Amino acid sequence: MFKELFRGRFKGHPIHVMFVHFPIGLFSAGFCIDLAAFWIDETHLPFVSFYCMAGGVAGAIAAITFGLIDYIKLAENEQLFKKAGKHAVLQLTSVVLFGTVFGLKISEFPVVSDPTIVMLVVEAIAFSVMIAGNFIGGDLVYSDGVGTKEI
């Protein structure tokens, strides 16, 4: 079983693809909730966003770990390696930006304040970059078969 995990698979299925949905969903929810918290005076929204961001960072660490395993396996195919590199750079940039906002939020914990304009702008950029990276990642899976067949 451990040998399979070190190859980025669990019971024959790609682990990276299993984990990516968590940071995508949690970062997206955190951003949307921060937008709502900026406009609506609801004291619980900043806390919900904080925990979404925390989960997004944790999920991203897992996704990045297994994505790196998949990326290394693509080294022999220059075209796919370059495309996967673009995907990785975009997703890592997004995680760093969302992580920065989370870092600002955790610096005040247990108090969680409403998001600032700067936080929302950084989150909007991170969200846009994440969507672009998701598109390339989806193309790698659905068009190129990365993770679904031996390349």
XYZ file of C-alpha atoms in Angstrom:
151
model
C 0.000 0.000 0.000
C 2.796 2.465 0.870
C 4.500 1.764 -2.441
C 1.279 2.743 -4.200
C 0.967 5.946 -2.107
C 4.512 6.947 -3.030
C 3.452 6.618 -6.673
C 0.557 9.011 -6.004
C -2.173 6.371 -6.163
C -4.656 4.748 -3.812
C -6.308 1.526 -4.950
C -5.309 2.466 -8.491
C -6.829 5.959 -8.391
C -4.843 9.235 -8.577
C -4.647 10.861 -5.146
C -3.910 14.390 -6.403
C -7.218 14.464 -8.232
C -8.974 13.338 -5.042
C -7.557 16.178 -2.959
C -7.786 19.190 -5.282
C -11.506 19.648 -4.723
C -11.040 20.597 -1.080
C -8.841 23.685 -1.512
C -10.812 24.754 -4.596
C -14.116 24.577 -2.729
C -12.867 25.951 0.568
C -10.899 28.871 -0.922
C -13.862 29.733 -3.166
C -16.269 29.599 -0.219
C -13.914 31.658 1.940
C -13.674 34.344 -0.735
C -17.453 34.458 -1.263
C -18.067 34.583 2.481
C -15.533 37.405 2.856
C -17.380 39.320 0.136
C -20.615 38.818 2.057
C -18.948 39.770 5.355
C -17.738 43.004 3.782
C -21.295 44.018 2.856
C -23.387 42.360 5.577
C -23.001 43.070 9.277
C -23.008 39.447 10.460
C -20.472 38.601 13.148
C -20.206 34.898 12.251
C -19.198 35.321 8.610
C -15.541 36.257 9.266
C -15.178 33.128 11.437
C -16.666 30.904 8.744
C -14.305 32.406 6.173
C -11.354 31.936 8.548
C -12.064 28.220 8.902
C -12.665 27.833 5.163
C -9.248 29.387 4.526
C -7.643 27.134 7.169
C -9.161 24.063 5.532
C -8.134 25.334 2.112
C -4.515 25.685 3.196
C -4.510 22.185 4.750
C -6.152 20.690 1.659
C -3.718 22.512 -0.605
C -0.750 21.010 1.231
C -2.124 17.514 0.587
C -2.945 18.305 -3.056
C 0.479 19.852 -3.655
C 2.245 16.855 -2.144
C 0.593 14.373 -4.481
C 0.652 16.814 -7.402
C 4.424 16.942 -7.088
C 4.568 13.155 -7.400
C 2.486 13.340 -10.595
C 4.607 16.219 -11.893
C 7.879 14.313 -11.447
C 6.433 11.401 -13.421
C 5.845 13.736 -16.390
C 9.531 14.707 -16.747
C 9.980 12.399 -19.744
C 7.220 14.124 -21.723
C 8.441 17.678 -22.330
C 5.123 19.051 -23.594
C 3.097 17.722 -20.654
C 5.868 18.658 -18.212
C 5.699 22.298 -19.374
C 1.903 22.376 -19.220
C 1.936 20.822 -15.746
C 4.578 23.376 -14.727
C 2.254 26.229 -15.725
C -0.545 24.585 -13.757
C 1.739 24.231 -10.731
C 2.977 27.836 -10.858
C -0.578 29.187 -11.067
C -1.865 26.972 -8.268
C 1.108 27.659 -6.003
C 0.666 31.394 -6.591
C -2.987 31.090 -5.673
C -2.197 29.136 -2.508
C 0.456 31.675 -1.472
C -2.019 34.539 -1.964
C -4.833 32.802 -0.093
C -2.304 31.734 2.535
C -1.221 35.356 2.946
C -4.803 36.415 3.632
C -5.145 33.508 6.073
C -1.899 34.637 7.738
C -3.353 38.113 8.201
C -6.483 36.620 9.712
C -4.678 34.219 12.058
C -2.429 37.010 13.357
C -5.461 38.412 15.221
C -6.921 35.054 16.297
C -9.061 34.397 18.370
C -10.475 37.709 17.205
C -11.459 37.528 13.542
C -12.286 40.883 11.960
C -14.199 41.704 8.816
C -12.060 41.520 5.677
C -10.353 44.659 4.462
C -10.426 45.930 0.885
C -6.806 44.796 0.487
C -7.722 41.261 1.605
C -10.610 41.151 -0.847
C -8.420 42.339 -3.718
C -5.761 39.728 -2.895
C -8.474 37.045 -2.658
C -9.979 38.133 -5.989
C -6.570 37.837 -7.648
C -5.950 34.474 -5.948
C -9.374 33.230 -7.053
C -8.774 34.302 -10.656
C -5.345 32.679 -10.731
C -6.808 29.514 -9.182
C -9.496 29.305 -11.880
C -6.847 29.629 -14.614
C -4.785 26.896 -12.932
C -7.879 24.722 -12.583
C -8.519 25.022 -16.307
C -5.023 23.833 -17.145
C -5.278 21.051 -14.544
C -8.579 19.899 -15.998
C -7.067 19.940 -19.463
C -4.173 17.798 -18.227
C -6.614 15.232 -16.840
C -9.390 15.232 -19.437
C -7.477 15.982 -22.635
C -4.057 14.511 -21.879
C -5.038 11.685 -19.505
C -2.604 12.704 -16.762
C -3.396 10.712 -13.654
C -5.938 8.548 -15.423
C -3.627 6.528 -17.618
C 0.069 5.773 -17.702
C 1.859 8.532 -19.619
